[in-house]
Amino acid sequence: MGANLSSVFIDPNVLSPCGSLYSQSPSSNLTLGDLPESCVASILAYLDPPEICKLARLNRAFRGASWADFVWESKLPANYVHLIQRVFGDDLTREISKREIYTRLCRPNTFDGGTKKAWLDKITGGICLSISSKGLAITGIDDRRYWNHIPTEESRFDSVAYLQQIWWLEVDGQFEFPFPEGTYSLFFRLQLGKAAKRFGRRICNIEHVHGWHLKPVRFQLWTSDGQYASSQCFLSDPGKWNLFHVGDFVVDTSNPPMNIKFSMTQIDCTHTKGGLCLDSVIVYPCKIKERLKHF
């Protein structure tokens, strides 16, 4: 019986020297390019953006499907309309496709007079924010005996605030931004020493670095809904940019837009400190914190 059942599924041409072993049925000529774009788009919606962009180069069907709005809307933050309005100042959502919105958000977009940049992390889809030293309230910043803004290619904002020497270190800032729901970490990006280039090589002058080993720097963070975090540490590792973690905060979209305040202080009039470069304050989603080790 088994032999008879098997014979039902045997292609008689296989037994022929000129059989279909060397020929193809019409259905075997189908390729990925013959798939309907709607089917391809439904598949792409389950993939990450980098994978979608790679598959878009396969053929015309995949390229067309990669522009489907519902594919990219699933990759955008839930409140992307508010993000567009805050960063670009207008409603681009009526004029361009969702893919173009995603592309624009992935760029470091400058706003608030050039003092802030916001971008979408391509891997996690989380929103990141950076505030330049010029967007912070720094005690003594207008007195060139203490602080100077110096140009550098090592900053997203092309300049950093350099502390020559001071007794009273106090840096404050605040902002309101429509972060999507989630948990975020706030950091100060600092460096001991002044970096420069000589004969095409990076050098860092740490001659004027002093006072940071005597007392730790205190970092604090407050939110308008009552969250608070603080940390303190000694500044070390001269010649390298480091991210100093201030604390974490949680955004709940059921609440009004959150206002965040933060500070960095080292107040001790028994000694001076100097030789510090302050680049920016950065906010990252907590889920990419591990990648910051290689920042």
JSON list of N, CA, C and O in Angstrom, two decimals, residues 13 18-25 28:
[
{"chain": "A", "resi": 13, "resn": "ASN", "atom": "N", "xyz": [8.02, 12.23, -15.34]},
{"chain": "A", "resi": 13, "resn": "ASN", "atom": "CA", "xyz": [9.13, 12.77, -16.13]},
{"chain": "A", "resi": 13, "resn": "ASN", "atom": "C", "xyz": [10.48, 12.57, -15.48]},
{"chain": "A", "resi": 13, "resn": "ASN", "atom": "O", "xyz": [11.51, 12.63, -16.13]},
{"chain": "A", "resi": 18, "resn": "CYS", "atom": "N", "xyz": [14.94, 12.58, -20.46]},
{"chain": "A", "resi": 18, "resn": "CYS", "atom": "CA", "xyz": [14.65, 13.94, -20.93]},
{"chain": "A", "resi": 18, "resn": "CYS", "atom": "C", "xyz": [13.53, 14.55, -20.10]},
{"chain": "A", "resi": 18, "resn": "CYS", "atom": "O", "xyz": [12.78, 15.41, -20.57]},
{"chain": "A", "resi": 19, "resn": "GLY", "atom": "N", "xyz": [13.35, 14.08, -18.86]},
{"chain": "A", "resi": 19, "resn": "GLY", "atom": "CA", "xyz": [12.24, 14.51, -18.02]},
{"chain": "A", "resi": 19, "resn": "GLY", "atom": "C", "xyz": [12.46, 15.87, -17.41]},
{"chain": "A", "resi": 19, "resn": "GLY", "atom": "O", "xyz": [13.39, 16.60, -17.75]},
{"chain": "A", "resi": 20, "resn": "SER", "atom": "N", "xyz": [11.59, 16.18, -16.43]},
{"chain": "A", "resi": 20, "resn": "SER", "atom": "CA", "xyz": [11.59, 17.51, -15.84]},
{"chain": "A", "resi": 20, "resn": "SER", "atom": "C", "xyz": [12.74, 17.74, -14.88]},
{"chain": "A", "resi": 20, "resn": "SER", "atom": "O", "xyz": [12.81, 18.77, -14.25]},
{"chain": "A", "resi": 21, "resn": "LEU", "atom": "N", "xyz": [13.61, 16.72, -14.76]},
{"chain": "A", "resi": 21, "resn": "LEU", "atom": "CA", "xyz": [14.81, 16.96, -13.97]},
{"chain": "A", "resi": 21, "resn": "LEU", "atom": "C", "xyz": [15.61, 18.09, -14.58]},
{"chain": "A", "resi": 21, "resn": "LEU", "atom": "O", "xyz": [16.37, 18.76, -13.93]},
{"chain": "A", "resi": 22, "resn": "TYR", "atom": "N", "xyz": [15.43, 18.28, -15.89]},
{"chain": "A", "resi": 22, "resn": "TYR", "atom": "CA", "xyz": [16.17, 19.32, -16.60]},
{"chain": "A", "resi": 22, "resn": "TYR", "atom": "C", "xyz": [15.25, 20.43, -17.10]},
{"chain": "A", "resi": 22, "resn": "TYR", "atom": "O", "xyz": [15.63, 21.27, -17.89]},
{"chain": "A", "resi": 23, "resn": "SER", "atom": "N", "xyz": [13.99, 20.41, -16.64]},
{"chain": "A", "resi": 23, "resn": "SER", "atom": "CA", "xyz": [13.04, 21.45, -17.05]},
{"chain": "A", "resi": 23, "resn": "SER", "atom": "C", "xyz": [12.36, 22.02, -15.83]},
{"chain": "A", "resi": 23, "resn": "SER", "atom": "O", "xyz": [12.46, 21.48, -14.73]},
{"chain": "A", "resi": 24, "resn": "GLN", "atom": "N", "xyz": [11.66, 23.12, -15.96]},
{"chain": "A", "resi": 24, "resn": "GLN", "atom": "CA", "xyz": [10.99, 23.80, -14.86]},
{"chain": "A", "resi": 24, "resn": "GLN", "atom": "C", "xyz": [9.53, 23.99, -15.20]},
{"chain": "A", "resi": 24, "resn": "GLN", "atom": "O", "xyz": [9.16, 24.25, -16.34]},
{"chain": "A", "resi": 25, "resn": "SER", "atom": "N", "xyz": [8.70, 23.88, -14.15]},
{"chain": "A", "resi": 25, "resn": "SER", "atom": "CA", "xyz": [7.30, 24.17, -14.33]},
{"chain": "A", "resi": 25, "resn": "SER", "atom": "C", "xyz": [7.11, 25.68, -14.35]},
{"chain": "A", "resi": 25, "resn": "SER", "atom": "O", "xyz": [7.98, 26.43, -13.87]},
{"chain": "A", "resi": 28, "resn": "SER", "atom": "N", "xyz": [7.76, 27.58, -11.10]},
{"chain": "A", "resi": 28, "resn": "SER", "atom": "CA", "xyz": [9.12, 27.67, -10.56]},
{"chain": "A", "resi": 28, "resn": "SER", "atom": "C", "xyz": [9.86, 28.88, -11.09]},
{"chain": "A", "resi": 28, "resn": "SER", "atom": "O", "xyz": [10.98, 29.16, -10.67]}
]
